[in-house]
PDB file of C-alpha atoms in Angstrom:
ATOM      1  CA  LEU K  12      42.020 -11.270 -27.715  1.00  0.00           C
ATOM      2  CA  ALA K  13      41.988 -14.088 -25.263  1.00  0.00           C
ATOM      3  CA  VAL K  14      44.422 -13.296 -22.318  1.00  0.00           C
ATOM      4  CA  VAL K  15      42.944  -9.667 -21.345  1.00  0.00           C
ATOM      5  CA  PRO K  16      39.224 -10.588 -22.202  1.00  0.00           C
ATOM      6  CA  LEU K  17      39.524 -13.586 -19.845  1.00  0.00           C
ATOM      7  CA  GLY K  18      41.195 -11.182 -17.201  1.00  0.00           C
ATOM      8  CA  ALA K  19      38.151  -8.941 -17.513  1.00  0.00           C
ATOM      9  CA  PHE K  20      35.624 -11.803 -17.195  1.00  0.00           C
ATOM     10  CA  SER K  21      37.384 -12.742 -13.811  1.00  0.00           C
ATOM     11  CA  THR K  22      37.323  -9.357 -12.451  1.00  0.00           C
ATOM     12  CA  LEU K  23      33.585  -9.295 -11.583  1.00  0.00           C
ATOM     13  CA  ARG K  24      33.687 -12.990 -10.934  1.00  0.00           C
ATOM     14  CA  GLN K  25      36.588 -12.483  -8.309  1.00  0.00           C
ATOM     15  CA  GLU K  26      34.553  -9.686  -6.684  1.00  0.00           C
ATOM     16  CA  ARG K  27      31.398 -12.102  -6.308  1.00  0.00           C
ATOM     17  CA  LEU K  28      33.539 -14.868  -4.828  1.00  0.00           C
ATOM     18  CA  GLU K  29      35.275 -12.653  -2.381  1.00  0.00           C
ATOM     19  CA  GLN K  30      31.832 -10.964  -1.556  1.00  0.00           C
ATOM     20  CA  THR K  31      33.364  -7.531  -2.288  1.00  0.00           C
ATOM     21  CA  LEU K  32      31.119  -6.400  -4.960  1.00  0.00           C
ATOM     22  CA  ASP K  33      28.263  -5.298  -2.676  1.00  0.00           C
ATOM     23  CA  LEU K  34      30.720  -3.265  -0.683  1.00  0.00           C
ATOM     24  CA  ILE K  35      31.879  -1.452  -3.924  1.00  0.00           C
ATOM     25  CA  THR K  36      28.225  -0.748  -4.708  1.00  0.00           C
ATOM     26  CA  LEU K  37      27.534   0.822  -1.304  1.00  0.00           C
ATOM     27  CA  THR K  38      30.175   3.459  -2.207  1.00  0.00           C
ATOM     28  CA  SER K  39      29.451   6.596  -4.182  1.00  0.00           C
ATOM     29  CA  LEU K  40      30.722   4.608  -7.378  1.00  0.00           C
ATOM     30  CA  THR K  41      27.911   4.289  -9.899  1.00  0.00           C
ATOM     31  CA  PRO K  42      27.567   0.821 -11.712  1.00  0.00           C
ATOM     32  CA  ARG K  43      28.346   2.675 -14.711  1.00  0.00           C
ATOM     33  CA  ARG K  44      31.681   3.961 -13.237  1.00  0.00           C
ATOM     34  CA  ILE K  45      32.372   0.699 -11.851  1.00  0.00           C
ATOM     35  CA  VAL K  46      31.996  -1.058 -15.188  1.00  0.00           C
ATOM     36  CA  ILE K  47      34.147   1.763 -17.105  1.00  0.00           C
ATOM     37  CA  GLY K  48      36.707   1.392 -14.211  1.00  0.00           C
ATOM     38  CA  LYS K  49      37.116  -2.331 -14.884  1.00  0.00           C
ATOM     39  CA  LEU K  50      37.270  -1.704 -18.781  1.00  0.00           C
ATOM     40  CA  LEU K  51      39.876   1.028 -18.614  1.00  0.00           C
ATOM     41  CA  ALA K  52      41.903  -1.178 -16.196  1.00  0.00           C
ATOM     42  CA  GLN K  53      41.793  -3.935 -19.082  1.00  0.00           C
ATOM     43  CA  ALA K  54      42.701  -1.176 -21.572  1.00  0.00           C
ATOM     44  CA  VAL K  55      46.044  -0.223 -19.456  1.00  0.00           C
ATOM     45  CA  LYS K  56      46.885  -3.874 -19.342  1.00  0.00           C
ATOM     46  CA  LEU K  57      46.415  -4.192 -23.035  1.00  0.00           C
ATOM     47  CA  MET K  58      48.657  -0.910 -23.362  1.00  0.00           C
ATOM     48  CA  ILE K  59      51.490  -2.521 -21.434  1.00  0.00           C
ATOM     49  CA  LEU K  60      51.445  -5.708 -23.466  1.00  0.00           C
ATOM     50  CA  PHE K  61      51.377  -3.766 -26.779  1.00  0.00           C
ATOM     51  CA  ALA K  62      54.242  -1.641 -25.509  1.00  0.00           C
ATOM     52  CA  ALA K  63      56.060  -5.071 -25.146  1.00  0.00           C
ATOM     53  CA  ILE K  64      55.099  -6.522 -28.408  1.00  0.00           C
ATOM     54  CA  ALA K  65      55.429  -3.527 -30.786  1.00  0.00           C
ATOM     55  CA  PRO K  66      59.234  -3.383 -30.745  1.00  0.00           C
ATOM     56  CA  PHE K  67      59.448  -7.139 -31.953  1.00  0.00           C
ATOM     57  CA  ILE K  68      56.417  -6.295 -34.662  1.00  0.00           C
ATOM     58  CA  MET K  69      58.551  -3.296 -36.017  1.00  0.00           C
ATOM     59  CA  MET K  70      61.395  -5.684 -36.764  1.00  0.00           C
ATOM     60  CA  SER K  71      59.495  -6.805 -39.711  1.00  0.00           C
ATOM     61  CA  PHE K  72      59.347  -3.363 -41.057  1.00  0.00           C
ATOM     62  CA  LEU K  73      63.335  -3.003 -40.269  1.00  0.00           C
ATOM     63  CA  LEU K  74      63.968  -6.325 -42.334  1.00  0.00           C
ATOM     64  CA  GLY K  75      61.861  -5.181 -45.361  1.00  0.00           C
ATOM     65  CA  GLY K  76      59.004  -7.417 -44.803  1.00  0.00           C
ATOM     66  CA  ILE K  77      55.991  -5.174 -43.796  1.00  0.00           C
ATOM     67  CA  ASP K  78      55.422  -1.454 -44.471  1.00  0.00           C
ATOM     68  CA  LEU K  79      54.938   0.821 -41.355  1.00  0.00           C
ATOM     69  CA  ALA K  80      51.597   1.845 -42.197  1.00  0.00           C
ATOM     70  CA  THR K  81      50.191  -1.709 -42.181  1.00  0.00           C
ATOM     71  CA  ILE K  82      51.849  -2.515 -38.946  1.00  0.00           C
ATOM     72  CA  LEU K  83      50.382   0.735 -37.230  1.00  0.00           C
ATOM     73  CA  VAL K  84      46.922   0.091 -38.676  1.00  0.00           C
ATOM     74  CA  SER K  85      47.295  -3.673 -37.440  1.00  0.00           C
ATOM     75  CA  LEU K  86      48.083  -2.761 -33.978  1.00  0.00           C
ATOM     76  CA  VAL K  87      45.164  -0.238 -33.844  1.00  0.00           C
ATOM     77  CA  VAL K  88      42.616  -2.551 -35.066  1.00  0.00           C
ATOM     78  CA  LEU K  89      43.888  -5.233 -32.917  1.00  0.00           C
ATOM     79  CA  PHE K  90      43.717  -2.922 -29.710  1.00  0.00           C
ATOM     80  CA  MET K  91      40.116  -1.771 -30.583  1.00  0.00           C
ATOM     81  CA  ALA K  92      39.113  -5.459 -31.074  1.00  0.00           C
ATOM     82  CA  SER K  93      40.564  -6.416 -27.871  1.00  0.00           C
ATOM     83  CA  VAL K  94      38.815  -3.681 -25.999  1.00  0.00           C
ATOM     84  CA  TRP K  95      35.435  -4.558 -27.461  1.00  0.00           C
ATOM     85  CA  VAL K  96      35.822  -8.246 -26.642  1.00  0.00           C
ATOM     86  CA  SER K  97      36.867  -7.193 -23.003  1.00  0.00           C
ATOM     87  CA  ALA K  98      33.630  -5.173 -22.672  1.00  0.00           C
ATOM     88  CA  PHE K  99      31.841  -8.290 -24.050  1.00  0.00           C
ATOM     89  CA  PHE K 100      33.147 -10.428 -21.535  1.00  0.00           C
ATOM     90  CA  LEU K 101      32.455  -7.818 -18.706  1.00  0.00           C
ATOM     91  CA  LEU K 102      28.827  -7.982 -19.914  1.00  0.00           C
ATOM     92  CA  VAL K 103      28.945 -11.896 -19.571  1.00  0.00           C
ATOM     93  CA  SER K 104      30.432 -11.745 -16.214  1.00  0.00           C
ATOM     94  CA  ALA K 105      27.764  -9.166 -15.039  1.00  0.00           C
ATOM     95  CA  THR K 106      24.918 -11.175 -16.403  1.00  0.00           C
ATOM     96  CA  SER K 107      25.427 -14.249 -14.040  1.00  0.00           C
ATOM     97  CA  GLN K 108      25.105 -13.617 -10.567  1.00  0.00           C
ATOM     98  CA  SER K 109      25.111 -17.323  -9.207  1.00  0.00           C
ATOM     99  CA  ARG K 110      28.659 -18.627  -8.444  1.00  0.00           C
ATOM    100  CA  ALA K 111      28.077 -22.066  -9.977  1.00  0.00           C
ATOM    101  CA  VAL K 112      26.643 -20.410 -13.119  1.00  0.00           C
ATOM    102  CA  SER K 113      29.596 -17.957 -13.327  1.00  0.00           C
ATOM    103  CA  ALA K 114      32.015 -20.780 -12.861  1.00  0.00           C
ATOM    104  CA  MET K 115      30.114 -22.783 -15.938  1.00  0.00           C
ATOM    105  CA  VAL K 116      30.056 -19.463 -17.984  1.00  0.00           C
ATOM    106  CA  PHE K 117      33.806 -18.865 -17.305  1.00  0.00           C
ATOM    107  CA  GLY K 118      34.505 -22.468 -18.404  1.00  0.00           C
ATOM    108  CA  ALA K 119      32.674 -22.133 -21.606  1.00  0.00           C
ATOM    109  CA  VAL K 120      34.227 -18.792 -22.229  1.00  0.00           C
ATOM    110  CA  ALA K 121      37.731 -20.123 -21.775  1.00  0.00           C
ATOM    111  CA  ILE K 122      36.802 -23.107 -24.339  1.00  0.00           C
ATOM    112  CA  VAL K 123      35.393 -20.784 -26.906  1.00  0.00           C
ATOM    113  CA  ALA K 124      38.476 -18.530 -26.515  1.00  0.00           C
ATOM    114  CA  LEU K 125      40.715 -21.448 -26.736  1.00  0.00           C
ATOM    115  CA  PHE K 126      39.250 -22.785 -29.944  1.00  0.00           C
ATOM    116  CA  GLY K 127      37.383 -20.156 -31.400  1.00  0.00           C
ATOM    117  CA  ILE K 128      40.169 -17.713 -32.228  1.00  0.00           C
ATOM    118  CA  PRO K 129      42.220 -19.927 -34.345  1.00  0.00           C
ATOM    119  CA  PHE K 130      39.119 -21.126 -36.122  1.00  0.00           C
ATOM    120  CA  VAL K 131      38.146 -17.310 -36.771  1.00  0.00           C
ATOM    121  CA  ARG K 132      41.686 -16.722 -38.025  1.00  0.00           C
ATOM    122  CA  SER K 133      41.574 -19.548 -40.417  1.00  0.00           C
ATOM    123  CA  LEU K 134      38.210 -18.332 -41.558  1.00  0.00           C
ATOM    124  CA  LEU K 135      39.535 -14.887 -42.322  1.00  0.00           C
ATOM    125  CA  ILE K 136      42.534 -16.051 -43.978  1.00  0.00           C
ATOM    126  CA  ALA K 137      40.513 -18.241 -46.244  1.00  0.00           C
ATOM    127  CA  MET K 138      37.771 -15.421 -46.963  1.00  0.00           C
ATOM    128  CA  SER K 139      40.722 -12.992 -47.865  1.00  0.00           C
ATOM    129  CA  ARG K 140      41.982 -15.678 -50.563  1.00  0.00           C
ATOM    130  CA  GLY K 141      38.618 -16.223 -51.737  1.00  0.00           C
ATOM    131  CA  LEU K 142      38.349 -19.691 -50.592  1.00  0.00           C
ATOM    132  CA  VAL K 143      35.130 -19.298 -48.898  1.00  0.00           C
ATOM    133  CA  PRO K 144      31.784 -18.093 -50.405  1.00  0.00           C
ATOM    134  CA  GLY K 145      30.853 -15.913 -47.342  1.00  0.00           C
ATOM    135  CA  ALA K 146      33.357 -13.474 -48.411  1.00  0.00           C
ATOM    136  CA  ALA K 147      30.683 -11.672 -50.400  1.00  0.00           C
ATOM    137  CA  LEU K 148      29.150 -10.878 -47.104  1.00  0.00           C
ATOM    138  CA  ILE K 149      32.103  -8.213 -46.531  1.00  0.00           C
ATOM    139  CA  PRO K 150      30.657  -4.776 -48.190  1.00  0.00           C
ATOM    140  CA  VAL K 151      33.225  -3.290 -50.568  1.00  0.00           C
ATOM    141  CA  GLY K 152      33.309   0.277 -51.353  1.00  0.00           C
ATOM    142  CA  VAL K 153      35.060   3.748 -50.598  1.00  0.00           C
ATOM    143  CA  PRO K 154      37.735   2.898 -48.014  1.00  0.00           C
ATOM    144  CA  TRP K 155      37.002   6.025 -46.080  1.00  0.00           C
ATOM    145  CA  ARG K 156      33.476   4.837 -45.710  1.00  0.00           C
ATOM    146  CA  MET K 157      34.491   1.407 -44.609  1.00  0.00           C
ATOM    147  CA  VAL K 158      36.704   2.927 -41.887  1.00  0.00           C
ATOM    148  CA  ALA K 159      33.859   5.168 -40.857  1.00  0.00           C
ATOM    149  CA  ILE K 160      31.308   2.378 -40.650  1.00  0.00           C
ATOM    150  CA  MET K 161      33.738   0.113 -38.631  1.00  0.00           C
ATOM    151  CA  PHE K 162      34.541   2.916 -36.374  1.00  0.00           C
ATOM    152  CA  THR K 163      31.069   4.129 -35.705  1.00  0.00           C
ATOM    153  CA  PHE K 164      30.022   0.532 -35.133  1.00  0.00           C
ATOM    154  CA  TRP K 165      32.848  -0.162 -32.874  1.00  0.00           C
ATOM    155  CA  LEU K 166      32.179   2.953 -30.931  1.00  0.00           C
ATOM    156  CA  ALA K 167      28.279   2.462 -30.561  1.00  0.00           C
ATOM    157  CA  SER K 168      28.700  -1.337 -29.626  1.00  0.00           C
ATOM    158  CA  LEU K 169      31.118  -0.543 -27.005  1.00  0.00           C
ATOM    159  CA  VAL K 170      29.012   2.176 -25.346  1.00  0.00           C
ATOM    160  CA  ASN K 171      25.990  -0.282 -25.515  1.00  0.00           C
ATOM    161  CA  LEU K 172      28.098  -3.066 -24.031  1.00  0.00           C
ATOM    162  CA  VAL K 173      28.890  -0.737 -21.037  1.00  0.00           C
ATOM    163  CA  LEU K 174      25.447   0.227 -20.619  1.00  0.00           C
ATOM    164  CA  LEU K 175      24.116  -3.448 -20.906  1.00  0.00           C
ATOM    165  CA  ALA K 176      26.702  -4.236 -17.959  1.00  0.00           C
ATOM    166  CA  GLU K 177      25.550  -1.230 -15.961  1.00  0.00           C
ATOM    167  CA  ASN K 178      22.007  -2.487 -16.372  1.00  0.00           C
ATOM    168  CA  ARG K 179      22.822  -5.832 -15.057  1.00  0.00           C
ATOM    169  CA  LEU K 180      24.691  -4.201 -12.119  1.00  0.00           C
ATOM    170  CA  SER K 181      22.039  -1.658 -11.310  1.00  0.00           C
ATOM    171  CA  SER K 182      19.406  -1.770  -8.412  1.00  0.00           C
ATOM    172  CA  PRO K 183      15.838  -2.130  -9.148  1.00  0.00           C
ATOM    173  CA  THR K 184      15.105   1.466  -8.030  1.00  0.00           C
ATOM    174  CA  GLY K 185      17.596   2.861 -10.492  1.00  0.00           C
ATOM    175  CA  ASP K 186      16.880   4.225 -13.954  1.00  0.00           C
ATOM    176  CA  ALA K 187      19.548   2.257 -15.893  1.00  0.00           C
ATOM    177  CA  VAL K 188      16.794   1.357 -18.855  1.00  0.00           C
ATOM    178  CA  THR K 189      16.458   4.637 -20.339  1.00  0.00           C
ATOM    179  CA  PRO K 190      20.326   5.346 -21.266  1.00  0.00           C
ATOM    180  CA  LEU K 191      20.131   1.722 -22.624  1.00  0.00           C
ATOM    181  CA  ARG K 192      17.394   2.222 -24.873  1.00  0.00           C
ATOM    182  CA  GLN K 193      18.707   5.439 -26.051  1.00  0.00           C
ATOM    183  CA  GLY K 194      22.124   3.694 -27.002  1.00  0.00           C
ATOM    184  CA  LEU K 195      20.347   0.679 -28.682  1.00  0.00           C
ATOM    185  CA  LEU K 196      18.213   3.250 -30.769  1.00  0.00           C
ATOM    186  CA  ALA K 197      21.271   5.129 -31.872  1.00  0.00           C
ATOM    187  CA  GLN K 198      23.021   1.950 -32.930  1.00  0.00           C
ATOM    188  CA  PHE K 199      19.953   0.970 -34.930  1.00  0.00           C
ATOM    189  CA  LEU K 200      19.667   4.474 -36.574  1.00  0.00           C
ATOM    190  CA  LEU K 201      23.348   3.773 -37.394  1.00  0.00           C
ATOM    191  CA  ILE K 202      22.618   0.510 -39.395  1.00  0.00           C
ATOM    192  CA  VAL K 203      19.783   2.189 -41.362  1.00  0.00           C
ATOM    193  CA  GLY K 204      21.812   5.490 -42.006  1.00  0.00           C
ATOM    194  CA  TRP K 205      24.807   3.571 -43.314  1.00  0.00           C
ATOM    195  CA  ALA K 206      22.602   1.191 -45.475  1.00  0.00           C
ATOM    196  CA  LEU K 207      21.008   4.388 -47.150  1.00  0.00           C
ATOM    197  CA  THR K 208      24.368   5.504 -48.044  1.00  0.00           C
ATOM    198  CA  TYR K 209      24.678   2.744 -50.595  1.00  0.00           C
ATOM    199  CA  ILE K 210      21.788   3.222 -52.524  1.00  0.00           C
ATOM    200  CA  GLY K 211      23.515   5.002 -55.506  1.00  0.00           C
ATOM    201  CA  ASP K 212      26.070   1.991 -55.737  1.00  0.00           C
ATOM    202  CA  SER K 213      25.884  -0.859 -57.890  1.00  0.00           C
ATOM    203  CA  SER K 214      23.515  -3.847 -57.538  1.00  0.00           C
ATOM    204  CA  ALA K 215      26.459  -6.105 -56.230  1.00  0.00           C
ATOM    205  CA  ILE K 216      27.687  -3.538 -53.517  1.00  0.00           C
ATOM    206  CA  ARG K 217      24.215  -3.007 -52.479  1.00  0.00           C
ATOM    207  CA  LEU K 218      23.589  -6.677 -51.990  1.00  0.00           C
ATOM    208  CA  SER K 219      26.581  -7.402 -50.094  1.00  0.00           C
ATOM    209  CA  THR K 220      26.188  -4.350 -48.055  1.00  0.00           C
ATOM    210  CA  GLY K 221      22.700  -5.202 -47.306  1.00  0.00           C
ATOM    211  CA  ARG K 222      23.583  -8.768 -46.116  1.00  0.00           C
ATOM    212  CA  ALA K 223      26.372  -7.473 -43.706  1.00  0.00           C
ATOM    213  CA  LEU K 224      23.997  -4.884 -42.056  1.00  0.00           C
ATOM    214  CA  MET K 225      20.955  -7.272 -42.039  1.00  0.00           C
ATOM    215  CA  SER K 226      23.372  -9.712 -40.139  1.00  0.00           C
ATOM    216  CA  ALA K 227      24.083  -6.796 -37.709  1.00  0.00           C
ATOM    217  CA  GLY K 228      20.560  -5.683 -37.217  1.00  0.00           C
ATOM    218  CA  THR K 229      19.710  -9.235 -36.465  1.00  0.00           C
ATOM    219  CA  VAL K 230      22.177  -9.542 -33.822  1.00  0.00           C
ATOM    220  CA  HIS K 231      20.990  -6.227 -32.649  1.00  0.00           C
ATOM    221  CA  LEU K 232      17.371  -7.233 -32.524  1.00  0.00           C
ATOM    222  CA  ALA K 233      18.273 -10.328 -30.709  1.00  0.00           C
ATOM    223  CA  VAL K 234      20.065  -8.396 -27.879  1.00  0.00           C
ATOM    224  CA  VAL K 235      17.250  -6.284 -27.483  1.00  0.00           C
ATOM    225  CA  ALA K 236      14.664  -9.101 -27.498  1.00  0.00           C
ATOM    226  CA  TYR K 237      16.783 -10.957 -24.592  1.00  0.00           C
ATOM    227  CA  PHE K 238      16.776  -7.943 -22.492  1.00  0.00           C
ATOM    228  CA  ALA K 239      13.184  -7.072 -23.158  1.00  0.00           C
ATOM    229  CA  VAL K 240      12.157 -10.577 -21.920  1.00  0.00           C
ATOM    230  CA  THR K 241      14.621 -10.598 -18.875  1.00  0.00           C
ATOM    231  CA  GLU K 242      13.789  -6.991 -17.889  1.00  0.00           C
ATOM    232  CA  ASP K 243      11.841  -6.556 -14.556  1.00  0.00           C
ATOM    233  CA  PHE K 244       8.408  -5.160 -14.735  1.00  0.00           C
ATOM    234  CA  ALA K 245       8.699  -3.403 -11.479  1.00  0.00           C
ATOM    235  CA  VAL K 246       9.007   0.218 -12.106  1.00  0.00           C
ATOM    236  CA  ALA K 247      10.438   2.594  -9.425  1.00  0.00           C
ATOM    237  CA  ARG K 248       7.870   4.906  -7.931  1.00  0.00           C
ATOM    238  CA  ARG K 249       9.889   8.105  -9.084  1.00  0.00           C
ATOM    239  CA  ILE K 250      10.142   6.933 -12.606  1.00  0.00           C
ATOM    240  CA  TRP K 251       6.526   5.842 -12.763  1.00  0.00           C
ATOM    241  CA  ARG K 252       5.530   9.375 -11.524  1.00  0.00           C
ATOM    242  CA  ARG K 253       7.697  10.745 -14.249  1.00  0.00           C
ATOM    243  CA  MET K 254       6.357   8.708 -17.052  1.00  0.00           C
ATOM    244  CA  ASN K 255       2.775   9.702 -15.804  1.00  0.00           C
ATOM    245  CA  VAL K 256       3.325  13.497 -16.382  1.00  0.00           C
ATOM    246  CA  ALA K 257       0.958  14.776 -18.901  1.00  0.00           C
ATOM    247  CA  THR K 258       2.902  16.028 -22.213  1.00  0.00           C
ATOM    248  CA  ARG K 259       2.027  16.468 -25.743  1.00  0.00           C
ATOM    249  CA  TRP K 260       4.736  13.788 -26.611  1.00  0.00           C
ATOM    250  CA  ARG K 261       2.909  11.217 -24.322  1.00  0.00           C
ATOM    251  CA  TRP K 262       2.162   9.159 -27.640  1.00  0.00           C
ATOM    252  CA  LEU K 263       5.792   8.428 -28.079  1.00  0.00           C
ATOM    253  CA  LEU K 264       5.907   6.790 -24.875  1.00  0.00           C
ATOM    254  CA  ALA K 265       5.157   3.420 -26.293  1.00  0.00           C
ATOM    255  CA  THR K 266       8.202   3.673 -28.702  1.00  0.00           C
ATOM    256  CA  PHE K 267      10.878   4.885 -26.205  1.00  0.00           C
TER     257      PHE K 267
END
């Protein structure tokens, strides 16, 4: 959760320091392929690390401490979380273009990774033991539904992180906004859709689920607001021409 994401953050930063990012963008590679390639490289690094530590974790199963299913689920969840954090750090690295700002962000990220992970670990342990009132924010319900919610949110947010990083690496003449808006719309519809599935449950479950999904929706809208404020108002001519084509769905243009 710390070593590989920091490596993902330093990849684009190192490209800018060595002034090779402009050379890569001049090739036939699109910004999306560059981001996906960087992310897949970190995923391969994660697989190598997991292949190294998995035999030692399996020793707890052979010694009768933890069952095999718990070990496998823990490794899968940890791998998914590591890939997500790597994608987030790639986005942070793509956001800052100045070398000075990039160095400051790198130092801040390193400090957060150094002190934040032990704090989050202690908080999760306390919440699992009922020592923190915030445990009520975690929705409870049918296990398969919780697994489906976690997986769909992980996949949707991971795709959106890639699209957000692509948006920051794209040239002003490219159309990197439309896929991003579609991805954020799909993520918002997921929040609304999963919230509606809890209507028939008890009031306690609806309350805890509503709080958790409201937190996710708040973060989602904050990201949308940040990119809406920082988006350049200069529209490419071919995109402007396509927007001005008369269509009966013209009234939906303000929404999308």
